[in-house]
CSV table of C-alpha atoms in Angstrom, one decimal:
chain,number,residue,atom,x,y,z
A,1,MET,CA,-58.1,-119.2,123.8
A,2,SER,CA,-56.1,-121.6,122.1
A,3,GLY,CA,-55.9,-120.0,118.5
A,4,GLN,CA,-57.6,-122.8,117.0
A,5,GLY,CA,-60.4,-121.2,115.3
A,6,ASP,CA,-63.6,-122.3,114.7
A,7,GLY,CA,-63.3,-125.9,113.5
A,8,PRO,CA,-61.7,-129.1,114.7
A,9,LEU,CA,-57.7,-129.4,114.5
A,10,ARG,CA,-56.0,-132.0,112.5
A,11,LEU,CA,-54.6,-134.9,114.1
A,12,ASP,CA,-51.3,-134.0,114.1
A,13,ALA,CA,-52.3,-130.4,115.4
A,14,GLN,CA,-54.3,-132.0,118.0
A,15,ARG,CA,-51.3,-134.5,118.8
A,16,ASN,CA,-49.3,-131.0,119.2
A,17,ARG,CA,-51.5,-129.4,121.5
A,18,ASP,CA,-51.7,-132.2,123.4
A,19,LYS,CA,-48.1,-132.7,123.9
A,20,ILE,CA,-47.6,-129.0,124.9
A,21,LEU,CA,-50.1,-129.3,127.2
A,22,ARG,CA,-48.8,-132.3,129.2
A,23,THR,CA,-45.5,-130.4,128.8
A,24,ALA,CA,-46.6,-127.5,130.3
A,25,ARG,CA,-48.2,-129.1,133.1
A,26,ALA,CA,-45.0,-131.0,134.0
A,27,LEU,CA,-42.9,-128.1,133.7
A,28,LEU,CA,-45.1,-126.3,136.1
A,29,ARG,CA,-44.3,-128.1,138.7
A,30,GLU,CA,-40.5,-127.2,138.6
A,31,PRO,CA,-39.0,-123.6,140.4
A,32,GLY,CA,-38.9,-120.6,138.8
A,33,GLU,CA,-41.4,-118.9,136.0
A,34,LEU,CA,-43.0,-120.9,132.9
A,35,ARG,CA,-41.3,-120.0,130.1
A,36,LEU,CA,-43.0,-120.7,126.2
A,37,ASN,CA,-39.6,-121.2,124.8
A,38,ALA,CA,-38.5,-124.0,127.5
A,39,VAL,CA,-42.4,-125.5,126.8
A,40,ALA,CA,-41.5,-125.8,123.2
A,41,ARG,CA,-38.1,-127.1,123.5
A,42,ALA,CA,-39.2,-129.6,126.4
A,43,SER,CA,-42.0,-130.7,124.4
A,44,GLY,CA,-40.2,-130.9,121.0
A,45,VAL,CA,-42.3,-128.6,118.9
A,46,GLY,CA,-41.2,-125.5,117.1
A,47,GLN,CA,-42.0,-122.3,118.7
A,48,GLY,CA,-44.1,-121.0,116.1
A,49,THR,CA,-46.4,-124.5,116.6
A,50,LEU,CA,-46.6,-123.1,120.4
A,51,TYR,CA,-47.5,-119.7,119.3
A,52,ARG,CA,-50.1,-121.3,116.8
A,53,HIS,CA,-51.8,-123.0,119.6
A,54,PHE,CA,-51.2,-120.6,122.5
A,55,PRO,CA,-50.4,-117.2,121.6
A,56,THR,CA,-49.2,-116.0,125.1
A,57,ARG,CA,-48.2,-117.6,128.4
A,58,GLU,CA,-51.6,-116.9,129.9
A,59,ALA,CA,-53.3,-118.6,127.1
A,60,LEU,CA,-51.1,-121.8,127.7
A,61,LEU,CA,-51.8,-121.5,131.5
A,62,ALA,CA,-55.2,-121.3,131.0
A,63,ALA,CA,-55.4,-124.0,128.7
A,64,VAL,CA,-53.4,-126.5,131.0
A,65,TYR,CA,-56.1,-125.5,133.8
A,66,GLU,CA,-59.1,-126.0,131.7
A,67,ARG,CA,-57.6,-129.4,131.0
A,68,ASP,CA,-57.3,-130.4,134.2
A,69,VAL,CA,-61.0,-129.5,135.4
A,70,ASP,CA,-62.2,-131.1,132.2
A,71,ASP,CA,-60.7,-134.3,133.2
A,72,LEU,CA,-62.0,-133.9,136.9
A,73,VAL,CA,-65.4,-133.4,135.6
A,74,ALA,CA,-65.3,-136.5,133.2
A,75,ALA,CA,-64.0,-138.5,135.9
A,76,ALA,CA,-67.0,-138.2,138.2
A,77,PRO,CA,-69.5,-140.4,135.9
A,78,GLU,CA,-66.7,-142.8,135.1
A,79,LEU,CA,-65.9,-143.3,138.5
A,80,LEU,CA,-69.9,-143.2,139.3
A,81,ALA,CA,-70.5,-146.2,136.7
A,82,SER,CA,-67.8,-148.6,138.2
A,83,LEU,CA,-68.4,-147.8,142.5
A,84,PRO,CA,-70.5,-147.1,144.7
A,85,PRO,CA,-71.3,-143.5,145.3
A,86,LEU,CA,-69.5,-142.6,148.4
A,87,GLU,CA,-66.5,-144.8,146.8
A,88,ALA,CA,-66.7,-142.9,143.8
A,89,LEU,CA,-66.6,-139.5,145.6
A,90,SER,CA,-63.8,-141.0,147.6
A,91,ALA,CA,-61.6,-141.7,144.6
A,92,TRP,CA,-62.8,-138.3,143.0
A,93,PHE,CA,-61.3,-136.4,146.0
A,94,GLU,CA,-57.8,-138.1,145.1
A,95,ARG,CA,-58.0,-136.5,141.6
A,96,VAL,CA,-59.1,-133.1,143.0
A,97,THR,CA,-55.8,-133.1,145.3
A,98,ALA,CA,-54.0,-132.9,141.9
A,99,TYR,CA,-56.1,-130.6,140.7
A,100,ALA,CA,-56.1,-128.4,143.6
A,101,ARG,CA,-52.0,-128.6,143.2
A,102,LEU,CA,-52.4,-127.6,139.6
A,103,LYS,CA,-54.6,-124.9,140.4
A,104,ARG,CA,-52.5,-123.5,143.0
A,105,ASP,CA,-49.3,-123.6,140.7
A,106,VAL,CA,-51.4,-122.1,137.7
A,107,PHE,CA,-53.0,-119.3,140.0
A,108,ALA,CA,-49.6,-118.1,141.2
A,109,ALA,CA,-48.4,-117.6,137.8
A,110,LEU,CA,-51.5,-115.5,136.4
A,111,GLU,CA,-52.2,-112.0,137.1
A,112,VAL,CA,-55.4,-111.8,139.4
A,113,GLY,CA,-58.2,-110.8,136.8
A,114,THR,CA,-57.0,-114.1,134.9
A,115,TRP,CA,-57.3,-116.6,137.4
A,116,ARG,CA,-60.6,-115.0,138.8
A,117,ASP,CA,-62.1,-115.3,135.6
A,118,LEU,CA,-60.8,-119.2,135.5
A,119,ALA,CA,-61.9,-119.8,139.3
A,120,ASP,CA,-65.7,-119.1,138.0
A,121,HIS,CA,-65.3,-120.9,134.8
A,122,SER,CA,-64.5,-124.0,136.3
A,123,LEU,CA,-67.0,-123.9,139.8
A,124,GLY,CA,-69.7,-124.3,137.5
A,125,PRO,CA,-68.7,-127.7,135.6
A,126,ILE,CA,-67.2,-129.0,138.9
A,127,GLY,CA,-70.0,-128.3,141.0
A,128,ASP,CA,-72.3,-130.4,138.4
A,129,ALA,CA,-69.8,-133.4,138.9
A,130,ILE,CA,-70.0,-133.4,142.6
A,131,GLU,CA,-73.8,-133.3,142.4
A,132,LEU,CA,-74.1,-136.0,140.3
A,133,VAL,CA,-72.2,-138.1,142.6
A,134,LEU,CA,-74.0,-136.7,145.5
A,135,ALA,CA,-77.9,-137.2,143.9
A,136,ALA,CA,-76.4,-140.7,143.4
A,137,GLY,CA,-75.5,-141.0,147.2
A,138,ARG,CA,-78.8,-139.4,147.8
A,139,ALA,CA,-80.7,-141.9,146.2
A,140,ASP,CA,-78.8,-145.1,147.3
A,141,ARG,CA,-78.9,-143.5,151.0
A,142,SER,CA,-75.0,-143.8,151.4
A,143,ILE,CA,-74.5,-140.0,151.3
A,144,ARG,CA,-76.8,-137.5,153.8
A,145,PRO,CA,-79.4,-136.0,152.0
A,146,ASP,CA,-78.9,-132.6,153.4
A,147,VAL,CA,-75.4,-131.9,151.7
A,148,GLU,CA,-75.1,-130.0,148.7
A,149,ALA,CA,-72.5,-129.4,146.0
A,150,ARG,CA,-71.7,-126.1,147.2
A,151,ASP,CA,-71.2,-127.4,150.7
A,152,VAL,CA,-68.5,-129.9,149.1
A,153,ILE,CA,-66.9,-127.1,147.1
A,154,ILE,CA,-66.4,-125.1,150.2
A,155,LEU,CA,-65.1,-127.8,152.3
A,156,ILE,CA,-62.7,-129.2,149.7
A,157,SER,CA,-61.3,-125.5,148.4
A,158,TRP,CA,-58.6,-125.7,151.4
A,159,LEU,CA,-56.7,-127.7,149.1
A,160,SER,CA,-55.5,-125.5,146.7
A,161,ARG,CA,-53.8,-123.5,149.9
A,162,LEU,CA,-51.6,-126.9,150.9
A,163,ASP,CA,-48.1,-127.1,150.1
A,164,ASP,CA,-46.7,-130.5,148.6
A,165,HIS,CA,-45.6,-132.0,151.5
A,166,GLU,CA,-49.4,-131.3,153.1
A,167,LEU,CA,-51.5,-132.1,150.3
A,168,ASP,CA,-49.4,-135.5,150.3
A,169,THR,CA,-49.9,-136.2,154.0
A,170,ARG,CA,-52.9,-134.4,155.5
A,171,GLY,CA,-54.6,-134.1,152.2
A,172,PRO,CA,-56.0,-137.8,152.1
A,173,VAL,CA,-56.8,-137.8,155.7
A,174,LEU,CA,-59.0,-134.8,155.7
A,175,LEU,CA,-60.5,-135.9,152.6
A,176,ALA,CA,-61.2,-139.2,154.5
A,177,VAL,CA,-62.7,-137.3,157.0
A,178,LEU,CA,-64.8,-135.1,154.9
A,179,VAL,CA,-66.2,-138.5,153.2
A,180,ASP,CA,-67.1,-140.0,156.4
A,181,GLY,CA,-68.8,-136.8,157.1
A,182,LEU,CA,-71.1,-137.1,154.1
A,183,ARG,CA,-72.4,-140.8,155.6
A,184,PRO,CA,-76.1,-140.4,157.0
A,185,GLN,CA,-75.9,-140.2,160.5
A,186,LEU,CA,-77.0,-143.2,162.3
A,187,SER,CA,-80.3,-142.5,164.7
């Protein structure tokens, strides 16, 4: 999808690719359609460089989305290494809010078939990240034993339907309610 072939990228090519992805992610927040020439200009790379990495707008948007999924998934074990499971899940939910915002923007910019493929691709790794934290919480009894990763995915799916204001105001409160609901019930 990235036009990079089978081998690893040279260091300068990887830097350019990363810069393009960061810039495209930031420009997605601006009104209007994401244009490749605007991404190239704001990234400080030539259009040829951009097209070598991302031959189409869809390829660029898919790569931005996939990078966010990868970052979100990688955050779960990192947070779990430094925080108790329930706190790790709560901190991870904060990152889910940023992911939901990007998901909404990317999916709005893509055709239906493309975004369905992306959504299907992300559910497995995100579910695995959630299950990692849930399993640790079940093991130390800080998280209910009856909750599965799919339950959490269903409960957090509403985030991508909120506008920015609601994500900022209601999102943290609703995620805190979810975390509280994951605590074991006292008898």
